[in-house]
Amino acid sequence: MSDRSRFTLDRRQMLAALAAASAGAVAPSGVRAQSVATKARIVIAGAGAAGLTMASRLAQRLDGAEIVIVDPRIDHVYQPGLTLVGAGLKPATYVMLRTGDFVPRSVRFVQESVAEFDPVGNKVVTDKGTQLPYDFLVVATGLVLDYTAIEGMEFGLIGREGIASVYGGPQAAEASWRALDVFRQRGGVGLFGRPQTEMKCAGAPLKQTFLADDYLRRSGKRAASEIIYNAQNDTLFSVPLVDAKVRELFARQEFKINFSHVLTRIDPARHIATYATAKGPVELKWDFLNLIPPMRAPLAVRNSALRWQSGPLSADGWIDVDRTTLRHQRFANVFGVGDINGVPKGKTAASVKWQAPVAADHLVGTITGKGGTERYNGYTSCPLITKIGQAMLVEFDYENRLTPSFPFIGPLEEHWLVWVIKETMLKPNYTAMLRGLA
Amino acid sequence: MKDFTPSVLFAIAQETVGAVFWILVALAIAVAVGFVVALIRQRGFRGPAARIAVWSGVIAGVIAAATAPMATQAGFANLNGMLDWILLAVAGLAAMVALAVVVFALLGATRSAAV
């Protein structure tokens, strides 16, 4: 285990001592709850935001459990920061973390990829052939980006021919900034939009449009440019109250909107994007193309019995969990956390923050026999940047109700304060979450 | 943005600052002790030490308030509504109080009160 993890455990002990010493400190759920003695074997598939958070929380609550976390990557990306990198506001290193810094000492990190899920046989098999039997499985694989589903597109094009796509990672986000930088200096036609599939952070396509617009206004090229947003259906956002506000802002900023336009192919040499529409294919020329790929579950999950077998979430392999307890609906010893879940809302880091304690509660409750009591209500949060220096704090649940965390911040108001929260507090909040401390 | 309890805020503060967190805590304690010593030696928040502390605090507060938006890669045009102006005021006030306390602690703890 790395030195940093040992240091972290000392800090955590000191933190617990200080918290206990300060009068009236309220225990956050799960962190200082009674520890449970067990010999359970738990496999966590994936060491992203969800996997690491679950590893930390389970390691804190379970005494003696054999916990294994499986992920081929030793680098961990702070994904909420990618939009800032792609807008030239932070360097690529801002989002680059190391998985090893966050894996608890008592958890074994297997640096391989899960190739097969066998929930009937209660084991996973890795790409190296390693068999990992389990008593409990936490599926936290996240999703995969399917760039090649768009004909003519491939990962290496990001940053070239005016194509931006921050989802591709830290280097892709930096390359995307270079493309945006050229666009703001020259102006022209900017094409924005989102895929038809489920996606992580449905607010990002909108934020990226607002940021490009702000840059063009600052460089004086906005009048000579056109910003076109191609919505994949007849809304800009799935929450009606937020959708109405976004339409108002889009009108204010003079964006052109095409509804029900789904990107199907691009011609990088001619800068022509083709969209499927109700009236047949439509071609649009771009100087700048903000391309967000279709997203789906990783192959190993799609090929497994864990996926939804029918219904609206079955097409892309998302897993069939109960929306409030996050327990798999057919395999009681399997839980899902994060983007992989087939639930109506919640592919954001903030959703992971709320989902992890719930899944952990029900998993531990199964071990103790007392059951779990916590419920996930679909909480999703989106600090919707509307220009450099301002953002709206949009938070909502499964019922599309707005659920503000801070009662004094209006959810559909643009504030510098919300921008400051996004710029200064969210990353430390995220890393504290990975350590099971927030 | 779920439960911002004291221990969660503490964890966030630690994550923000990183390895120097405990050094900063030690410094803060040293300043607090120095402030109390200064209060004793100066017989209250008074005298030349206090005057210099207040003036330097005010200057720091004004500079902090004037530069706070830029420090977050924003501008004054982004301040929208009472909430943002309150944040600006808090930033200025925090800088003012912090510098005044440090200056008074340094000057007041190390010299005797003027009669």
Short mmCIF file of C-alpha atoms in Angstrom, two decimals, chain A residues 41 43 114-126 129-137 304 306 333-334:
data_model
loop_
_atom_site.label_atom_id
_atom_site.label_comp_id
_atom_site.label_asym_id
_atom_site.label_seq_id
_atom_site.Cartn_x
_atom_site.Cartn_y
_atom_site.Cartn_z
CA ARG A 41 -15.68 -11.67 0.69
CA VAL A 43 -15.61 -7.85 -4.85
CA VAL A 114 -13.42 -7.83 -15.22
CA ALA A 115 -14.10 -9.82 -18.37
CA GLU A 116 -17.00 -11.90 -17.13
CA PHE A 117 -19.67 -11.50 -14.45
CA ASP A 118 -21.12 -14.77 -13.15
CA PRO A 119 -23.80 -13.78 -10.64
CA VAL A 120 -25.23 -17.31 -10.59
CA GLY A 121 -21.83 -18.77 -9.73
CA ASN A 122 -21.05 -15.78 -7.43
CA LYS A 123 -17.77 -14.92 -9.06
CA VAL A 124 -16.13 -12.62 -11.56
CA VAL A 125 -13.37 -13.57 -13.94
CA THR A 126 -10.76 -11.07 -15.09
CA GLY A 129 -8.18 -15.40 -16.13
CA THR A 130 -8.16 -14.63 -12.39
CA GLN A 131 -11.26 -16.02 -10.71
CA LEU A 132 -12.64 -13.89 -7.87
CA PRO A 133 -15.44 -15.60 -5.94
CA TYR A 134 -17.54 -13.38 -3.73
CA ASP A 135 -20.24 -13.32 -1.08
CA PHE A 136 -21.18 -9.81 -2.23
CA LEU A 137 -20.54 -7.99 -5.47
CA SER A 304 -24.02 -10.65 -18.29
CA LEU A 306 -26.97 -8.34 -14.54
CA ASN A 333 -26.02 -10.22 -3.06
CA VAL A 334 -25.23 -7.79 -5.88
#
